Short mmCIF file of C-alpha atoms and ligand atoms in Angstrom, two decimals:
data_model
loop_
_atom_site.label_atom_id
_atom_site.label_comp_id
_atom_site.label_asym_id
_atom_site.label_seq_id
_atom_site.Cartn_x
_atom_site.Cartn_y
_atom_site.Cartn_z
CA MET T 1 162.80 166.89 25.08
CA ALA T 2 163.92 167.77 28.15
CA TYR T 3 161.82 167.37 31.34
CA PHE T 4 164.06 168.68 34.37
CA ASP T 5 164.51 172.48 32.19
CA GLY T 6 166.78 174.58 33.92
CA ILE T 7 168.67 172.54 36.28
CA THR T 8 171.61 171.37 35.19
CA LYS T 9 174.18 168.99 36.20
CA VAL T 10 174.09 168.65 40.40
CA LYS T 11 177.99 169.27 41.88
CA TYR T 12 180.03 169.35 44.50
CA GLU T 13 180.57 172.80 45.65
CA GLY T 14 181.31 172.49 49.67
CA ARG T 15 179.59 172.11 52.87
CA HIS T 16 178.89 176.24 52.98
CA SER T 17 176.85 176.55 49.76
CA ASP T 18 173.14 177.50 50.38
CA ASN T 19 173.18 176.26 46.57
CA PRO T 20 169.73 173.92 46.96
CA TYR T 21 171.30 172.54 43.36
CA ALA T 22 174.59 171.54 44.37
CA PHE T 23 176.06 168.57 46.80
CA LYS T 24 177.45 169.77 50.44
CA PHE T 25 178.93 166.40 51.27
CA TYR T 26 179.41 163.95 48.52
CA ASN T 27 182.18 164.66 45.80
CA PRO T 28 181.66 161.73 44.01
CA GLU T 29 185.98 162.24 42.77
CA GLU T 30 187.55 163.14 46.89
CA LYS T 31 189.37 159.56 47.98
CA ILE T 32 187.81 158.40 50.76
CA GLY T 33 190.55 155.74 52.93
CA GLY T 34 192.20 155.06 49.45
CA LYS T 35 188.95 155.56 47.10
CA THR T 36 186.75 157.74 45.59
CA MET T 37 183.18 158.05 47.41
CA GLU T 38 181.67 157.45 44.05
CA GLU T 39 183.71 154.16 44.29
CA ILE T 40 182.30 153.24 47.09
CA LEU T 41 179.34 154.94 47.72
CA ARG T 42 178.16 152.80 44.40
CA PHE T 43 174.14 155.34 44.36
CA GLY T 44 171.40 153.92 41.71
CA ILE T 45 168.11 155.37 41.45
CA ALA T 46 164.87 153.46 42.25
CA TYR T 47 162.97 153.61 38.74
CA TRP T 48 159.32 153.16 40.38
CA HIS T 49 159.74 155.98 43.17
CA THR T 50 161.27 158.65 41.30
CA PHE T 51 159.60 157.87 38.15
CA VAL T 52 156.61 155.88 37.86
CA ALA T 53 154.87 156.93 41.76
CA ASP T 54 151.66 159.39 42.37
CA GLY T 55 151.58 160.50 46.06
CA SER T 56 148.97 157.78 46.04
CA ASP T 57 148.32 156.29 49.21
CA PRO T 58 145.44 153.87 50.39
CA PHE T 59 143.68 157.19 51.39
CA GLY T 60 143.74 159.84 48.84
CA ALA T 61 144.65 160.27 45.30
CA GLY T 62 147.98 160.56 43.33
CA THR T 63 149.25 164.36 43.95
CA ALA T 64 152.64 164.65 42.45
CA ILE T 65 153.37 166.58 39.30
CA ARG T 66 155.12 164.87 35.99
CA PRO T 67 155.79 166.99 32.38
CA TRP T 68 155.38 163.46 31.63
CA ASP T 69 151.97 163.62 32.93
CA HIS T 70 149.97 163.68 30.26
CA LEU T 71 150.95 161.24 28.29
CA LYS T 72 150.18 157.04 28.17
CA GLY T 73 150.94 153.67 27.88
CA MET T 74 154.09 152.81 25.44
CA ASP T 75 154.26 156.77 24.99
CA LEU T 76 154.31 157.26 28.99
CA ALA T 77 157.43 154.05 29.38
CA LYS T 78 159.22 155.84 26.72
CA ALA T 79 158.90 159.12 27.89
CA ARG T 80 159.86 158.15 31.16
CA VAL T 81 163.19 156.70 29.82
CA ASP T 82 163.66 159.59 28.50
CA ALA T 83 163.88 161.30 31.78
CA ALA T 84 165.24 158.58 33.57
CA PHE T 85 168.69 159.55 31.44
CA GLU T 86 168.58 162.74 31.82
CA PHE T 87 167.74 162.49 35.96
CA PHE T 88 170.97 160.44 35.49
CA GLU T 89 173.11 162.25 34.42
CA LYS T 90 171.67 165.97 36.16
CA ILE T 91 171.57 164.14 39.72
CA ASP T 92 175.40 162.53 38.87
CA ALA T 93 173.87 158.99 39.61
CA PRO T 94 175.72 155.91 38.51
CA PHE T 95 174.15 153.17 38.88
CA PHE T 96 169.68 152.47 38.52
CA CYS T 97 166.69 149.59 39.38
CA PHE T 98 163.52 148.52 38.03
CA HIS T 99 161.41 146.17 38.53
CA ASP T 100 159.68 145.02 34.99
CA VAL T 101 156.48 146.41 35.18
CA ASP T 102 158.10 150.01 36.41
CA ILE T 103 159.51 150.35 32.66
CA ALA T 104 157.38 148.89 30.95
CA PRO T 105 153.16 147.91 31.07
CA GLU T 106 151.68 144.59 31.63
CA GLY T 107 149.91 143.41 28.12
CA ALA T 108 146.94 141.23 28.46
CA THR T 109 149.14 138.07 29.02
CA LEU T 110 153.04 137.53 29.38
CA ARG T 111 153.75 138.10 25.81
CA GLU T 112 153.03 140.62 25.20
CA SER T 113 153.84 142.32 28.73
CA ASN T 114 157.50 140.76 27.86
CA LYS T 115 157.42 142.78 24.23
CA ASN T 116 155.93 146.36 25.74
CA VAL T 117 159.55 145.16 28.14
CA ASP T 118 161.68 144.27 25.00
CA GLU T 119 161.33 147.42 23.41
CA ILE T 120 161.51 149.91 26.21
CA VAL T 121 165.48 147.51 26.85
CA ALA T 122 166.28 148.05 24.08
CA MET T 123 165.81 152.15 23.90
CA MET T 124 167.71 151.78 27.80
CA LYS T 125 170.64 149.78 25.91
CA ASP T 126 170.80 152.17 23.60
CA TYR T 127 170.81 154.95 26.34
CA MET T 128 173.11 153.15 28.76
CA LYS T 129 176.04 152.85 25.29
CA ASP T 130 176.64 156.74 25.63
CA SER T 131 175.79 156.65 29.33
CA LYS T 132 177.53 155.74 32.54
CA THR T 133 174.78 154.54 34.27
CA LYS T 134 174.33 150.97 34.78
CA LEU T 135 172.49 148.78 35.46
CA LEU T 136 172.76 147.33 39.55
CA TRP T 137 170.29 145.72 39.48
CA ASN T 138 166.76 144.24 37.78
CA THR T 139 163.92 141.62 40.09
CA ALA T 140 160.67 140.99 38.66
CA ASN T 141 157.11 142.71 40.56
CA MET T 142 155.07 139.56 41.70
CA PHE T 143 153.19 141.96 43.86
CA THR T 144 151.38 144.20 42.88
CA ASN T 145 148.77 141.92 39.51
CA PRO T 146 145.64 140.29 41.58
CA ARG T 147 147.05 137.31 40.64
CA TRP T 148 149.98 137.71 43.32
CA THR T 149 147.10 137.81 45.58
CA HIS T 150 148.47 133.84 47.43
CA GLY T 151 152.18 134.80 46.70
CA ALA T 152 154.15 133.52 43.54
CA GLY T 153 156.92 130.88 44.15
CA THR T 154 154.97 129.96 47.00
CA THR T 155 151.31 130.65 46.22
CA SER T 156 148.76 128.18 46.11
CA HIS T 157 147.90 127.54 42.57
CA ALA T 158 150.79 125.54 39.69
CA ASP T 159 149.13 128.12 37.34
CA VAL T 160 150.54 130.92 39.13
CA TYR T 161 153.54 129.70 40.38
CA ALA T 162 155.02 128.61 36.71
CA TYR T 163 153.78 132.69 35.54
CA ALA T 164 156.49 133.76 38.33
CA ALA T 165 158.60 131.56 36.93
CA ALA T 166 158.16 132.94 33.63
CA LYS T 167 158.68 136.53 35.05
CA ILE T 168 162.05 135.39 36.57
CA LYS T 169 163.35 133.83 33.61
CA LYS T 170 163.00 136.66 31.48
CA GLY T 171 164.37 139.66 34.60
CA LEU T 172 167.85 137.37 34.17
CA GLU T 173 167.48 137.71 30.82
CA VAL T 174 167.14 141.03 30.93
CA GLY T 175 169.11 141.31 33.66
CA LYS T 176 171.87 140.25 30.83
CA GLU T 177 170.42 141.81 28.39
CA LEU T 178 172.15 144.95 30.29
CA GLY T 179 174.53 144.24 32.22
CA ALA T 180 172.66 144.14 35.38
CA GLU T 181 175.64 143.78 38.62
CA ASN T 182 172.68 142.13 41.04
CA TYR T 183 169.31 140.30 40.36
CA VAL T 184 166.80 140.77 43.53
CA PHE T 185 164.70 138.15 45.32
CA TRP T 186 161.82 140.94 47.50
CA GLY T 187 158.95 138.20 48.05
CA GLY T 188 156.12 140.65 48.14
CA ARG T 189 153.95 138.28 48.60
CA GLU T 190 156.57 135.55 49.75
CA GLY T 191 154.55 134.93 52.96
CA TYR T 192 151.05 134.14 54.53
CA GLU T 193 147.58 135.77 56.25
CA SER T 194 146.30 132.91 57.97
CA LEU T 195 148.22 129.23 59.39
CA LEU T 196 144.66 128.04 58.62
CA ASN T 197 144.71 127.79 55.41
CA THR T 198 148.01 127.45 54.59
CA ASN T 199 151.02 124.52 53.89
CA LEU T 200 153.56 126.42 55.52
CA LYS T 201 156.10 123.39 53.97
CA LEU T 202 155.03 123.80 51.12
CA GLU T 203 154.91 126.65 50.39
CA GLN T 204 158.59 127.35 50.99
CA GLU T 205 159.84 124.05 49.40
CA ASN T 206 158.16 125.90 46.40
CA LEU T 207 159.98 128.68 46.78
CA ALA T 208 163.50 126.98 47.54
CA LYS T 209 162.95 124.76 44.60
CA LEU T 210 162.66 128.36 42.49
CA PHE T 211 165.47 129.95 43.29
CA HIS T 212 167.79 127.35 42.33
CA MET T 213 165.96 126.83 39.25
CA SER T 214 166.99 130.59 38.67
CA ILE T 215 170.45 129.65 39.41
CA ASP T 216 170.19 126.72 37.15
CA TYR T 217 168.97 129.25 34.52
CA ALA T 218 171.58 132.21 35.54
CA LYS T 219 173.66 129.62 34.74
CA GLU T 220 172.85 128.35 31.17
CA ILE T 221 172.69 131.25 29.80
CA GLY T 222 175.81 133.34 31.05
CA PHE T 223 174.70 135.84 33.54
CA ASP T 224 176.68 135.92 36.81
CA ALA T 225 174.93 138.63 38.99
CA GLN T 226 174.57 138.61 42.33
CA PHE T 227 171.27 136.91 43.89
CA LEU T 228 170.75 138.87 45.94
CA ILE T 229 167.41 138.37 48.90
CA GLU T 230 165.61 141.18 50.10
CA PRO T 231 163.99 140.81 53.81
CA LYS T 232 161.14 141.70 55.04
CA PRO T 233 158.92 141.27 57.85
CA LYS T 234 156.11 142.15 57.34
CA GLU T 235 153.89 144.36 55.11
CA PRO T 236 151.69 143.23 53.04
CA THR T 237 151.45 139.72 54.20
CA THR T 238 151.45 139.19 57.79
CA HIS T 239 153.70 136.48 58.13
CA GLN T 240 156.72 137.11 54.86
CA TYR T 241 159.57 133.63 54.92
CA ASP T 242 162.06 136.18 54.45
CA TYR T 243 161.03 138.41 58.02
CA ASP T 244 164.77 139.47 58.67
CA VAL T 245 168.46 138.03 57.89
CA ALA T 246 169.31 135.42 60.07
CA THR T 247 165.52 133.90 59.04
CA ALA T 248 166.35 134.16 55.47
CA THR T 249 170.04 132.61 56.40
CA ALA T 250 168.35 129.82 57.86
CA PHE T 251 166.78 129.68 55.05
CA LEU T 252 169.19 129.87 53.09
CA TYR T 253 171.06 126.75 54.70
CA GLN T 254 168.22 124.24 54.92
CA TYR T 255 168.03 124.55 51.23
CA ASP T 256 171.17 124.89 50.13
CA LEU T 257 171.30 128.14 48.96
CA GLN T 258 173.73 129.99 50.83
CA ASP T 259 176.41 129.40 48.20
CA HIS T 260 174.47 131.07 46.29
CA PHE T 261 172.74 134.48 47.62
CA LYS T 262 173.68 138.01 49.49
CA PHE T 263 171.06 139.77 51.41
CA ASN T 264 169.90 142.58 50.16
CA ILE T 265 169.50 145.12 52.94
CA GLU T 266 167.05 147.76 53.21
CA ALA T 267 166.46 150.23 56.54
CA ASN T 268 162.88 150.59 57.08
CA HIS T 269 162.74 146.55 56.59
CA ALA T 270 165.39 146.98 59.62
CA THR T 271 163.31 148.48 61.47
CA LEU T 272 159.41 146.96 60.57
CA ALA T 273 161.31 143.86 62.84
CA GLY T 274 162.32 145.35 65.42
CA HIS T 275 166.03 145.89 64.58
CA THR T 276 167.79 148.48 63.92
CA PHE T 277 170.04 149.25 60.23
CA GLU T 278 173.11 148.52 61.16
CA HIS T 279 171.96 145.28 63.05
CA GLU T 280 170.21 143.95 59.82
CA LEU T 281 174.02 145.26 57.71
CA ARG T 282 176.12 144.02 60.87
CA VAL T 283 174.51 140.51 60.63
CA ALA T 284 174.87 139.93 57.09
CA ARG T 285 178.21 141.44 56.97
CA GLU T 286 179.43 138.43 59.85
CA SER T 287 178.51 135.51 58.12
CA GLY T 288 179.56 136.87 54.11
CA MET T 289 176.44 137.72 53.03
CA LEU T 290 176.26 141.61 53.20
CA GLY T 291 175.52 141.87 49.41
CA SER T 292 173.82 145.95 48.50
CA VAL T 293 171.76 148.00 50.11
CA ASP T 294 168.35 150.26 50.07
CA ALA T 295 168.95 152.77 51.20
CA ASN T 296 166.23 154.59 53.13
CA GLN T 297 164.80 155.20 56.60
CA GLY T 298 161.75 154.20 58.24
CA ASP T 299 159.94 157.09 60.33
CA PRO T 300 159.44 156.19 64.39
CA LEU T 301 156.42 157.23 65.18
CA LEU T 302 154.49 155.06 62.39
CA GLY T 303 154.61 151.70 61.88
CA TRP T 304 154.41 150.98 58.39
CA ASP T 305 156.97 151.15 55.71
CA THR T 306 157.31 154.66 54.79
CA ASP T 307 160.12 154.78 52.53
CA GLU T 308 161.48 158.11 53.89
CA PHE T 309 165.23 159.43 52.10
CA PRO T 310 167.18 159.18 54.40
CA THR T 311 168.68 161.52 56.57
CA ASP T 312 169.33 160.53 60.05
CA LEU T 313 172.90 161.10 60.18
CA TYR T 314 173.19 158.80 62.64
CA ALA T 315 172.10 155.79 61.03
CA THR T 316 174.05 156.55 57.76
CA THR T 317 177.49 156.42 59.72
CA LEU T 318 176.66 153.40 61.98
CA ALA T 319 175.77 151.72 58.23
CA MET T 320 178.99 153.10 56.93
CA TYR T 321 181.03 152.00 59.96
CA GLU T 322 179.49 148.68 58.39
CA ILE T 323 179.64 149.20 54.79
CA LEU T 324 183.25 150.48 55.37
CA LYS T 325 184.78 146.89 57.39
CA ASN T 326 182.83 145.00 54.69
CA GLY T 327 185.36 146.07 52.10
CA GLY T 328 183.01 147.74 50.56
CA LEU T 329 179.85 146.62 48.47
CA GLY T 330 181.05 144.98 46.12
CA ARG T 331 178.95 144.05 43.35
CA GLY T 332 176.22 145.81 45.52
CA GLY T 333 175.37 150.23 45.50
CA LEU T 334 172.78 151.56 47.58
CA ASN T 335 169.87 152.49 45.72
CA PHE T 336 167.77 155.18 47.45
CA ASP T 337 164.35 152.91 47.59
CA ALA T 338 162.85 155.74 49.33
CA LYS T 339 160.16 158.12 47.85
CA VAL T 340 159.09 161.87 47.53
CA ARG T 341 156.73 162.51 50.42
CA ARG T 342 153.34 163.01 49.45
CA GLY T 343 153.45 166.68 49.68
CA SER T 344 156.11 166.84 47.96
CA PHE T 345 154.94 166.78 44.70
CA GLU T 346 156.61 169.23 42.45
CA THR T 347 158.86 167.65 40.40
CA GLU T 348 161.84 169.28 41.60
CA ASP T 349 161.48 167.63 44.81
CA LEU T 350 162.98 164.29 43.15
CA PHE T 351 165.93 165.97 43.04
CA HIS T 352 165.75 167.52 47.08
CA ALA T 353 165.06 164.99 47.91
CA HIS T 354 168.33 162.51 46.60
CA ILE T 355 170.21 165.53 46.85
CA ALA T 356 169.34 165.10 50.90
CA GLY T 357 170.44 161.11 50.87
CA MET T 358 173.06 161.33 48.30
CA ASP T 359 175.03 164.14 51.78
CA ALA T 360 173.39 161.74 54.79
CA PHE T 361 175.36 158.75 53.38
CA ALA T 362 178.65 161.45 52.23
CA ILE T 363 178.74 162.13 55.61
CA GLY T 364 177.75 158.60 56.70
CA LEU T 365 181.25 158.06 55.71
CA ARG T 366 183.64 160.72 56.16
CA VAL T 367 182.49 159.88 59.24
CA ALA T 368 182.67 155.92 60.05
CA GLN T 369 185.72 156.58 57.94
CA LYS T 370 187.84 158.85 60.27
CA MET T 371 186.16 156.38 63.10
CA ILE T 372 187.87 153.33 61.58
CA ASP T 373 190.97 155.33 60.88
CA ASP T 374 191.11 156.12 65.29
CA ARG T 375 190.16 152.15 65.73
CA PHE T 376 187.53 154.15 67.22
CA PHE T 377 184.50 151.44 67.74
CA GLU T 378 187.64 148.60 68.21
CA ASN T 379 189.27 149.83 70.94
CA ILE T 380 186.61 149.93 72.62
CA VAL T 381 185.53 146.10 71.73
CA ASP T 382 188.87 145.39 72.05
CA GLU T 383 188.87 146.32 76.01
CA ARG T 384 185.55 145.50 76.76
CA TYR T 385 186.20 141.93 76.02
CA LYS T 386 190.19 141.88 77.30
CA THR T 387 189.49 139.33 79.74
CA PHE T 388 189.16 136.69 76.17
CA ASN T 389 192.90 136.70 76.24
CA SER T 390 193.43 134.91 79.58
CA GLU T 391 195.12 131.54 79.90
CA ILE T 392 191.45 130.73 80.34
CA GLY T 393 189.44 132.90 78.55
CA LYS T 394 191.44 132.21 75.21
CA LYS T 395 190.59 128.08 75.94
CA ILE T 396 186.70 129.41 75.74
CA THR T 397 187.03 131.26 72.72
CA SER T 398 189.46 128.55 70.68
CA GLY T 399 187.21 125.49 71.88
CA GLN T 400 189.83 123.80 74.44
CA THR T 401 187.74 123.74 77.32
CA ASN T 402 184.76 121.36 79.41
CA LEU T 403 182.61 122.71 81.78
CA LYS T 404 184.08 120.56 84.40
CA GLU T 405 187.60 122.57 83.59
CA LEU T 406 185.12 125.69 83.52
CA GLU T 407 183.51 124.64 87.33
CA ALA T 408 186.82 124.12 88.50
CA HIS T 409 187.61 127.44 87.34
CA ALA T 410 184.64 129.37 88.49
CA ILE T 411 183.86 127.05 91.61
CA ASP T 412 186.27 129.60 94.64
CA ILE T 413 185.30 133.13 92.72
CA GLU T 414 184.80 135.19 95.45
CA ASN T 415 184.79 138.42 93.25
CA ILE T 416 184.42 139.54 89.46
CA GLU T 417 185.15 142.82 88.67
CA ILE T 418 182.10 143.33 86.53
CA ARG T 419 183.20 147.39 84.35
CA SER T 420 180.59 149.71 83.03
CA GLY T 421 179.64 149.61 79.04
CA GLN T 422 179.82 153.15 78.76
CA VAL T 423 177.02 153.34 76.13
CA GLU T 424 176.68 156.99 76.76
CA LYS T 425 180.36 157.87 76.67
CA ILE T 426 180.33 156.38 73.59
CA LYS T 427 177.26 158.25 72.49
CA ALA T 428 178.99 161.78 73.86
CA ARG T 429 181.95 160.61 71.32
CA ILE T 430 179.97 159.51 68.12
CA ASN T 431 178.52 162.86 68.44
CA GLN T 432 181.81 164.96 69.12
CA TYR T 433 182.97 163.36 65.21
CA LEU T 434 179.79 163.94 63.76
CA LEU T 435 180.56 167.78 64.84
CA ASN T 436 183.81 167.62 63.99
CA ILE T 437 183.98 165.92 60.00
MN1 LIG L 501 159.97 149.95 52.09
#
């Protein structure tokens, strides 16, 4: 059965096309800086938002109209697999991502849940024989079920901790079975609500132990995926242990995990942390830990995680600059952890939303590559920091000086010429780049 009748494969038609079911800027075959757009962007479809979410929010019921709505249980789960692979083919997606509970209903016990997962994984594996769409990453949902109320790896109950460990074990096995490129740890409830009842040290140590056990088990079964931590500062817990890239980096180093993890950076999580998307990408890139991206955007007027499809070209351009300077995303990709708005409830909106997001990142890629070719930011930064090429500047950057020598250098200086940072001039040039692609 076809779930998206009437929609044919979405193709690139160029910027002047008025076909809503065509890419205007994403041309998968086109080479940018030596690689195809498909190879660089590595788009992934988020199973949860696209095939499971129903548009419900804390104030109202689901609104989404989906052609699989009439089904229940495993029949529904199987219909979603059929729909997903039809969607992947029509939107031309090279990757997809899922949590265990997205693909199969939970049973009364983990044994029953795993049986359901196995049945769906076998079905997916069968589809993947003939599909170009690969698994970018999978993960275990350890935040929805009430058992995770006080956390999973940071829970206050040992049985819950064991349950979490067992879910990760199964997730690693599933990832191996489907050839996943990465395995993600998003600590949905790995944090705390109040310090008044929390053993912070025990919780963090337990989480680190769970990560070490996961590394060991992946090695044991020969699953060589890249492990990713996804920072988020708040929501659902008040204080999340993986607040942002810098906080999570400190955690990884503290517990000797730094060689085993990179980051999956989500745009909306960055803004919730009071950072820009490009800040988080830069911090991860500079420490060699930029692994993958959850491509979405927040609403600047709202203080929560809205997971909107990315359409802000300024943000996608600066993000693609970081990704290109990183030499690409390696085994990672751009996963659309994004949902259509509650008011965009028709099935067709799933296509419009993904086309909008893919074109927005394609524009970002085109502009960022042009800026890199022109050494746009590099020239600005070289000029701004040029005094570090002077004799004393080189001594500072190479660590060959001390406070006494620096005092001797500074003590009789009467005038230091400080130059303008010229941010407005830079932004005006970026606007020119955006309009001239
Ligand atoms: Mn989010």
